[in-house]
Amino acid sequence: MGNETPLWEVFIRPRNGLSHKHAGSLHAADEVLALQAARDVYTRRGEGVSIWVVPSAAITASDPGEAAQNFDPAGDKIYRHPTFYDIPDDVGHM
Amino acid sequence: MAALFDAVLELADDHLILGHRISEWCGHAPMLEEDLALPNMALDLIGTARTLYEYAARLEGRGRSEDDLAFLRVEREYRNLLLCERPNGDFAQTMLRQLYFAAVMEPFWKAALDSPDEVIRGVAGKAVKEMAYHVRHAGEWVIRLGDGTGESAARMQAAVAELHRFTDELFEDSAAAADCGVLPARRGMRADWDRVIGMVFAEALLEVPEVPFPQTGGRAGLHGEDLGHLLAQMQYLQRAYPGAEW
């Protein structure tokens, strides 16, 4: 199975105007069958209007061992969150 | 009205029997992805069958329901194309059977979008998209198996040798279908079908075979032995527990 049907990552755009989100992965022989399999596996309940498939091997992932140096430094920089503004009532939901 | 009932029933039977056949793969497909793709296709077909049976029951007006028509008739009363009842065989046969069927139904439903009958137009609007996908999905598999490994190519060639004799029947118009006045003529779908099959076969390195003895008779209720086995399984629940609902 492994060599003949490599792994693909599936990204689905739920609605026009939203971005593609990772939905899961699947095995398929090539990109055409991967797209069809993605349609059949991940959009059966009307989840999307567009699909991307990407060979899993093409993805470069961050090293979990470097998670501390990558992500912890952001933890104490709360001033980066735009939460220090008073929003006028008239604006409603932002 | 009687002609329309018969013609709608023929179409409904095609979709139910083939839909049931494909559903037999559920849980047995060669890979998880196809284990979802095949029931998807089965549900497309069974959904179309339901609408058509419900319409046929209404046309008949004798109190039979869609379930009665689907599950409580005997073998000779089914009017489906012989192709639809053929056993699944291997994955190559299943995919080729699906391509053969969908490649005639896609242009059929496209033509039926202009039918004077509102129900037929409604079914066509939904089915034409489903059949387009079935052609694409089954076609891609036929290409990959035909032009694949030695074994997959041999299985694909065997599938063509087994199933091609059932394809002439796809273009037969029964008297009921011809008289009902709301369905496109099947013989008019031949050119489109030949073109699609030709394109897929060229890529799949398959030959369109000569068929000395085409098999036909489904519209007259003359079926192969396999339909009886299918019905035994499909009808079991309604026969054992009449009127069962859940």
CSV table of C-alpha atoms in Angstrom, one decimal:
chain,number,residue,atom,x,y,z
A,1,MET,CA,0.0,0.0,0.0
A,2,GLY,CA,2.7,2.5,1.0
A,3,ASN,CA,4.7,2.8,-2.2
A,4,GLU,CA,1.8,2.5,-4.6
A,5,THR,CA,-0.6,4.7,-2.8
A,6,PRO,CA,1.4,7.4,-0.9
A,7,LEU,CA,-0.1,9.7,1.7
A,8,TRP,CA,-1.8,13.0,0.8
A,9,GLU,CA,-2.9,15.9,3.1
A,10,VAL,CA,-6.4,17.3,2.3
A,11,PHE,CA,-7.4,20.9,2.7
A,12,ILE,CA,-11.0,22.0,2.4
A,13,ARG,CA,-12.4,25.5,1.8
A,14,PRO,CA,-15.8,25.5,3.7
A,15,ARG,CA,-17.2,28.6,2.0
A,16,ASN,CA,-16.1,31.2,-0.5
A,17,GLY,CA,-14.2,33.8,1.3
A,18,LEU,CA,-12.7,31.5,3.9
A,19,SER,CA,-9.3,29.9,3.7
A,20,HIS,CA,-8.6,26.2,3.1
A,21,LYS,CA,-8.3,24.2,6.4
A,22,HIS,CA,-6.6,21.0,7.0
A,23,ALA,CA,-9.3,18.2,7.0
A,24,GLY,CA,-7.2,15.1,7.3
A,25,SER,CA,-5.2,12.7,5.1
A,26,LEU,CA,-5.7,9.8,2.8
A,27,HIS,CA,-3.9,7.3,0.5
A,28,ALA,CA,-4.1,7.6,-3.2
A,29,ALA,CA,-2.1,6.5,-6.3
A,30,ASP,CA,-1.8,10.0,-7.8
A,31,GLU,CA,-3.1,13.6,-7.5
A,32,VAL,CA,-6.3,12.9,-9.6
A,33,LEU,CA,-7.4,10.0,-7.5
A,34,ALA,CA,-6.3,11.9,-4.4
A,35,LEU,CA,-8.7,14.7,-5.2
A,36,GLN,CA,-11.6,12.2,-5.9
A,37,ALA,CA,-10.9,10.4,-2.7
A,38,ALA,CA,-10.8,13.7,-0.8
A,39,ARG,CA,-14.2,14.5,-2.3
A,40,ASP,CA,-15.6,11.1,-1.3
A,41,VAL,CA,-14.1,11.0,2.2
A,42,TYR,CA,-14.2,14.5,3.4
A,43,THR,CA,-17.1,16.4,1.7
A,44,ARG,CA,-19.9,13.9,2.1
A,45,ARG,CA,-21.9,16.3,4.4
A,46,GLY,CA,-21.5,19.5,2.4
A,47,GLU,CA,-18.3,20.5,4.1
A,48,GLY,CA,-16.7,22.4,1.2
A,49,VAL,CA,-16.6,24.3,-2.0
A,50,SER,CA,-13.0,23.6,-2.9
A,51,ILE,CA,-10.3,21.0,-2.2
A,52,TRP,CA,-6.6,21.0,-2.2
A,53,VAL,CA,-4.5,17.9,-1.9
A,54,VAL,CA,-0.8,18.0,-1.2
A,55,PRO,CA,1.7,15.1,-1.0
A,56,SER,CA,2.4,14.6,2.7
A,57,ALA,CA,6.1,14.2,1.7
A,58,ALA,CA,6.1,17.8,0.5
A,59,ILE,CA,5.3,19.2,3.9
A,60,THR,CA,8.1,20.4,6.1
A,61,ALA,CA,7.1,20.3,9.7
A,62,SER,CA,8.5,22.0,12.7
A,63,ASP,CA,10.4,19.8,15.2
A,64,PRO,CA,8.4,19.0,18.3
A,65,GLY,CA,11.7,19.0,20.2
A,66,GLU,CA,12.0,22.7,19.3
A,67,ALA,CA,8.5,23.6,20.4
A,68,ALA,CA,9.8,25.3,23.5
A,69,GLN,CA,12.2,27.6,21.7
A,70,ASN,CA,9.7,28.2,18.9
A,71,PHE,CA,6.5,29.0,20.8
A,72,ASP,CA,7.2,29.7,24.4
A,73,PRO,CA,8.7,33.2,23.8
A,74,ALA,CA,5.3,34.4,22.5
A,75,GLY,CA,3.7,33.4,25.8
A,76,ASP,CA,4.4,36.6,27.8
A,77,LYS,CA,3.8,39.1,25.0
A,78,ILE,CA,0.2,39.7,25.7
A,79,TYR,CA,0.5,43.2,24.2
A,80,ARG,CA,0.4,41.6,20.8
A,81,HIS,CA,-3.2,40.7,21.3
A,82,PRO,CA,-5.5,43.5,20.2
A,83,THR,CA,-7.4,43.5,23.4
A,84,PHE,CA,-6.4,46.9,24.9
A,85,TYR,CA,-8.9,49.0,22.9
A,86,ASP,CA,-12.3,50.2,24.0
A,87,ILE,CA,-14.7,49.4,21.2
A,88,PRO,CA,-17.6,51.8,20.8
A,89,ASP,CA,-20.9,50.1,21.3
A,90,ASP,CA,-22.1,51.3,17.9
A,91,VAL,CA,-19.5,49.1,16.2
A,92,GLY,CA,-21.3,45.9,17.3
A,93,HIS,CA,-19.5,42.7,16.8
A,94,MET,CA,-16.0,42.8,15.4
B,1,MET,CA,-50.3,6.7,-18.2
B,2,ALA,CA,-49.7,3.0,-18.1
B,3,ALA,CA,-46.7,3.5,-20.5
B,4,LEU,CA,-45.3,6.2,-18.2
B,5,PHE,CA,-45.6,3.9,-15.1
B,6,ASP,CA,-43.8,1.1,-16.9
B,7,ALA,CA,-41.1,3.5,-18.2
B,8,VAL,CA,-40.5,5.0,-14.8
B,9,LEU,CA,-40.4,1.6,-13.2
B,10,GLU,CA,-37.7,0.4,-15.7
B,11,LEU,CA,-35.5,3.4,-14.8
B,12,ALA,CA,-36.1,2.9,-11.1
B,13,ASP,CA,-35.2,-0.8,-11.3
B,14,ASP,CA,-31.9,0.1,-13.1
B,15,HIS,CA,-30.9,2.4,-10.3
B,16,LEU,CA,-32.1,0.2,-7.4
B,17,ILE,CA,-30.4,-3.0,-8.7
B,18,LEU,CA,-27.1,-1.3,-9.6
B,19,GLY,CA,-27.2,0.7,-6.4
B,20,HIS,CA,-27.7,-2.5,-4.4
B,21,ARG,CA,-24.9,-4.2,-6.2
B,22,ILE,CA,-22.5,-1.4,-5.4
B,23,SER,CA,-23.6,-1.3,-1.8
B,24,GLU,CA,-22.4,-4.9,-1.5
B,25,TRP,CA,-18.9,-3.5,-1.5
B,26,CYS,CA,-19.6,-1.5,1.7
B,27,GLY,CA,-17.0,-2.8,4.2
B,28,HIS,CA,-15.2,-4.9,1.6
B,29,ALA,CA,-13.5,-2.3,-0.7
B,30,PRO,CA,-9.8,-2.7,-1.3
B,31,MET,CA,-9.0,0.6,0.6
B,32,LEU,CA,-10.8,2.9,3.0
B,33,GLU,CA,-11.0,5.7,0.4
B,34,GLU,CA,-13.0,3.4,-2.0
B,35,ASP,CA,-15.0,2.0,0.9
B,36,LEU,CA,-16.5,5.5,1.1
B,37,ALA,CA,-16.5,6.2,-2.6
B,38,LEU,CA,-18.5,3.1,-3.5
B,39,PRO,CA,-21.4,3.6,-1.0
B,40,ASN,CA,-21.5,7.3,-2.1
B,41,MET,CA,-22.2,6.1,-5.6
B,42,ALA,CA,-24.7,3.5,-4.3
B,43,LEU,CA,-26.5,6.1,-2.4
B,44,ASP,CA,-26.7,8.4,-5.5
B,45,LEU,CA,-28.4,5.6,-7.4
B,46,ILE,CA,-30.7,4.5,-4.6
B,47,GLY,CA,-31.7,8.1,-4.1
B,48,THR,CA,-32.7,8.4,-7.7
B,49,ALA,CA,-34.5,5.0,-7.5
B,50,ARG,CA,-36.5,6.2,-4.5
B,51,THR,CA,-37.8,9.3,-6.3
B,52,LEU,CA,-38.7,7.3,-9.3
B,53,TYR,CA,-40.5,4.5,-7.3
B,54,GLU,CA,-42.4,7.1,-5.4
B,55,TYR,CA,-43.5,8.7,-8.7
B,56,ALA,CA,-44.4,5.3,-10.2
B,57,ALA,CA,-46.5,4.5,-7.1
B,58,ARG,CA,-48.3,7.8,-7.5
B,59,LEU,CA,-48.9,7.2,-11.3
B,60,GLU,CA,-50.3,3.7,-10.6
B,61,GLY,CA,-52.6,5.0,-7.9
B,62,ARG,CA,-53.4,1.6,-6.5
B,63,GLY,CA,-52.1,2.1,-3.1
B,64,ARG,CA,-48.7,0.5,-3.6
B,65,SER,CA,-45.9,2.4,-1.9
B,66,GLU,CA,-42.3,3.0,-3.1
B,67,ASP,CA,-41.2,0.2,-0.8
B,68,ASP,CA,-43.8,-2.2,-2.2
B,69,LEU,CA,-42.5,-1.6,-5.7
B,70,ALA,CA,-38.8,-1.9,-4.6
B,71,PHE,CA,-39.0,-4.9,-2.4
B,72,LEU,CA,-42.2,-6.9,-3.0
B,73,ARG,CA,-42.1,-7.8,-6.6
B,74,VAL,CA,-40.9,-11.1,-8.0
B,75,GLU,CA,-37.9,-11.6,-10.3
B,76,ARG,CA,-39.7,-11.5,-13.6
B,77,GLU,CA,-41.4,-8.3,-12.7
B,78,TYR,CA,-38.1,-6.4,-12.5
B,79,ARG,CA,-37.3,-4.5,-15.7
B,80,ASN,CA,-33.7,-3.5,-15.1
B,81,LEU,CA,-30.9,-3.7,-17.7
B,82,LEU,CA,-29.0,-6.9,-17.4
B,83,LEU,CA,-25.8,-4.9,-16.9
B,84,CYS,CA,-27.1,-3.6,-13.6
B,85,GLU,CA,-27.6,-7.0,-12.1
B,86,ARG,CA,-24.2,-8.4,-13.1
B,87,PRO,CA,-22.2,-9.6,-10.0
B,88,ASN,CA,-19.5,-7.3,-8.7
B,89,GLY,CA,-16.8,-9.7,-9.7
B,90,ASP,CA,-13.5,-7.9,-8.9
B,91,PHE,CA,-12.8,-4.2,-8.6
B,92,ALA,CA,-12.1,-4.0,-12.4
B,93,GLN,CA,-15.5,-5.4,-13.3
B,94,THR,CA,-17.3,-3.2,-10.8
B,95,MET,CA,-15.6,0.0,-12.1
B,96,LEU,CA,-16.2,-1.0,-15.8
B,97,ARG,CA,-19.9,-1.7,-15.1
B,98,GLN,CA,-20.2,1.7,-13.4
B,99,LEU,CA,-18.5,3.4,-16.4
B,100,TYR,CA,-20.7,1.7,-18.9
B,101,PHE,CA,-23.9,2.6,-17.0
B,102,ALA,CA,-22.9,6.2,-16.1
B,103,ALA,CA,-21.6,7.0,-19.6
B,104,VAL,CA,-25.1,6.3,-21.0
B,105,MET,CA,-27.0,7.9,-18.1
B,106,GLU,CA,-25.1,11.2,-18.2
B,107,PRO,CA,-26.3,12.1,-21.7
B,108,PHE,CA,-29.7,10.6,-21.0
B,109,TRP,CA,-30.3,12.8,-18.0
B,110,LYS,CA,-28.9,15.8,-19.8
B,111,ALA,CA,-31.4,15.3,-22.5
B,112,ALA,CA,-34.1,14.7,-19.9
B,113,LEU,CA,-33.6,18.2,-18.5
B,114,ASP,CA,-35.9,19.3,-21.3
B,115,SER,CA,-38.6,16.7,-20.5
B,116,PRO,CA,-42.2,17.9,-20.4
B,117,ASP,CA,-42.6,15.9,-17.2
B,118,GLU,CA,-41.7,17.9,-14.0
B,119,VAL,CA,-40.6,14.9,-11.9
B,120,ILE,CA,-38.3,13.6,-14.7
B,121,ARG,CA,-36.8,17.1,-15.0
B,122,GLY,CA,-36.2,17.2,-11.3
B,123,VAL,CA,-34.6,13.8,-11.2
B,124,ALA,CA,-32.5,14.7,-14.2
B,125,GLY,CA,-31.2,17.9,-12.6
B,126,LYS,CA,-29.7,16.0,-9.7
B,127,ALA,CA,-28.7,12.8,-11.5
B,128,VAL,CA,-26.8,14.5,-14.4
B,129,LYS,CA,-24.2,15.8,-11.9
B,130,GLU,CA,-24.0,12.5,-10.1
B,131,MET,CA,-23.5,10.5,-13.3
B,132,ALA,CA,-20.8,13.0,-14.5
B,133,TYR,CA,-18.9,12.2,-11.3
B,134,HIS,CA,-19.4,8.4,-11.7
B,135,VAL,CA,-18.0,8.6,-15.2
B,136,ARG,CA,-15.0,10.5,-14.0
B,137,HIS,CA,-14.4,8.3,-11.0
B,138,ALA,CA,-14.9,4.9,-12.7
B,139,GLY,CA,-13.1,6.2,-15.8
B,140,GLU,CA,-10.0,7.1,-13.9
B,141,TRP,CA,-9.9,3.6,-12.3
B,142,VAL,CA,-10.4,1.9,-15.6
B,143,ILE,CA,-7.5,3.9,-17.0
B,144,ARG,CA,-5.2,3.1,-14.1
B,145,LEU,CA,-6.1,-0.6,-14.0
B,146,GLY,CA,-6.0,-1.0,-17.7
B,147,ASP,CA,-2.6,0.8,-18.0
B,148,GLY,CA,-1.3,-0.5,-14.7
B,149,THR,CA,0.5,-3.7,-13.6
B,150,GLY,CA,0.4,-6.9,-15.6
B,151,GLU,CA,-2.3,-8.3,-13.3
B,152,SER,CA,-4.5,-5.2,-13.2
B,153,ALA,CA,-4.3,-5.0,-17.1
B,154,ALA,CA,-5.3,-8.7,-17.3
B,155,ARG,CA,-8.2,-8.2,-14.9
B,156,MET,CA,-9.4,-5.1,-16.8
B,157,GLN,CA,-9.3,-7.0,-20.1
B,158,ALA,CA,-11.2,-9.8,-18.6
B,159,ALA,CA,-13.8,-7.4,-17.3
B,160,VAL,CA,-14.3,-6.0,-20.8
B,161,ALA,CA,-14.6,-9.5,-22.2
B,162,GLU,CA,-17.2,-10.3,-19.6
B,163,LEU,CA,-19.4,-7.2,-19.6
B,164,HIS,CA,-19.3,-5.7,-23.1
B,165,ARG,CA,-22.0,-8.1,-24.4
B,166,PHE,CA,-24.5,-6.4,-22.1
B,167,THR,CA,-23.9,-2.9,-23.5
B,168,ASP,CA,-26.2,-3.0,-26.6
B,169,GLU,CA,-29.2,-3.2,-24.3
B,170,LEU,CA,-28.3,0.2,-22.9
B,171,PHE,CA,-29.5,1.7,-26.1
B,172,GLU,CA,-32.8,-0.2,-26.5
B,173,ASP,CA,-36.0,1.8,-26.1
B,174,SER,CA,-38.8,-0.4,-24.7
B,175,ALA,CA,-42.3,0.2,-26.1
B,176,ALA,CA,-43.3,1.9,-22.8
B,177,ALA,CA,-40.3,4.2,-22.9
B,178,ALA,CA,-40.9,5.1,-26.5
B,179,ASP,CA,-44.7,5.7,-25.9
B,180,CYS,CA,-44.5,7.6,-22.6
B,181,GLY,CA,-43.4,10.8,-24.4
B,182,VAL,CA,-41.4,12.3,-21.6
B,183,LEU,CA,-38.1,10.4,-21.8
B,184,PRO,CA,-35.2,10.9,-24.3
B,185,ALA,CA,-34.6,8.0,-26.8
B,186,ARG,CA,-31.8,5.8,-25.6
B,187,ARG,CA,-30.6,5.0,-29.1
B,188,GLY,CA,-29.7,8.7,-29.3
B,189,MET,CA,-27.1,8.2,-26.5
B,190,ARG,CA,-24.9,5.8,-28.5
B,191,ALA,CA,-22.6,8.5,-30.0
B,192,ASP,CA,-21.9,10.1,-26.7
B,193,TRP,CA,-21.3,6.7,-25.1
B,194,ASP,CA,-19.0,5.5,-27.8
B,195,ARG,CA,-17.0,8.7,-27.6
B,196,VAL,CA,-16.5,8.5,-23.8
B,197,ILE,CA,-15.7,4.8,-23.8
B,198,GLY,CA,-13.3,5.3,-26.8
B,199,MET,CA,-11.4,8.0,-24.9
B,200,VAL,CA,-11.1,6.0,-21.7
B,201,PHE,CA,-10.2,2.8,-23.5
B,202,ALA,CA,-7.5,4.6,-25.5
B,203,GLU,CA,-5.8,5.7,-22.3
B,204,ALA,CA,-6.5,2.4,-20.6
B,205,LEU,CA,-4.9,0.5,-23.5
B,206,LEU,CA,-8.1,-1.5,-24.0
B,207,GLU,CA,-9.8,-2.6,-27.2
B,208,VAL,CA,-13.5,-2.2,-27.8
B,209,PRO,CA,-14.4,-5.9,-28.6
B,210,GLU,CA,-16.7,-7.3,-31.2
B,211,VAL,CA,-19.8,-8.8,-29.6
B,212,PRO,CA,-21.2,-11.6,-31.8
B,213,PHE,CA,-24.0,-12.3,-29.4
B,214,PRO,CA,-25.3,-9.3,-27.4
B,215,GLN,CA,-27.3,-10.1,-24.3
B,216,THR,CA,-30.6,-8.5,-23.8
B,217,GLY,CA,-34.0,-9.1,-22.3
B,218,GLY,CA,-34.0,-7.2,-19.0
B,219,ARG,CA,-36.8,-4.9,-20.0
B,220,ALA,CA,-38.9,-8.0,-20.6
B,221,GLY,CA,-38.1,-9.5,-17.2
B,222,LEU,CA,-35.8,-12.1,-18.6
B,223,HIS,CA,-32.9,-12.0,-16.2
B,224,GLY,CA,-29.8,-14.1,-15.3
B,225,GLU,CA,-29.7,-16.3,-12.3
B,226,ASP,CA,-27.7,-13.7,-10.4
B,227,LEU,CA,-30.7,-11.4,-10.0
B,228,GLY,CA,-32.6,-14.0,-7.9
B,229,HIS,CA,-29.7,-14.2,-5.5
B,230,LEU,CA,-29.6,-10.4,-5.2
B,231,LEU,CA,-33.3,-10.1,-4.6
B,232,ALA,CA,-33.2,-12.9,-2.0
B,233,GLN,CA,-30.8,-10.7,0.0
B,234,MET,CA,-32.3,-7.4,-0.8
B,235,GLN,CA,-35.9,-8.4,-0.1
B,236,TYR,CA,-35.2,-10.6,2.9
B,237,LEU,CA,-36.1,-8.0,5.6
B,238,GLN,CA,-39.4,-6.9,4.0
B,239,ARG,CA,-40.4,-10.5,3.4
B,240,ALA,CA,-39.5,-11.7,6.9
B,241,TYR,CA,-40.8,-8.6,8.7
B,242,PRO,CA,-43.5,-7.1,6.4
B,243,GLY,CA,-43.9,-3.3,6.9
B,244,ALA,CA,-40.8,-3.1,9.1
B,245,GLU,CA,-39.7,0.4,9.8
B,246,TRP,CA,-36.8,2.0,11.7
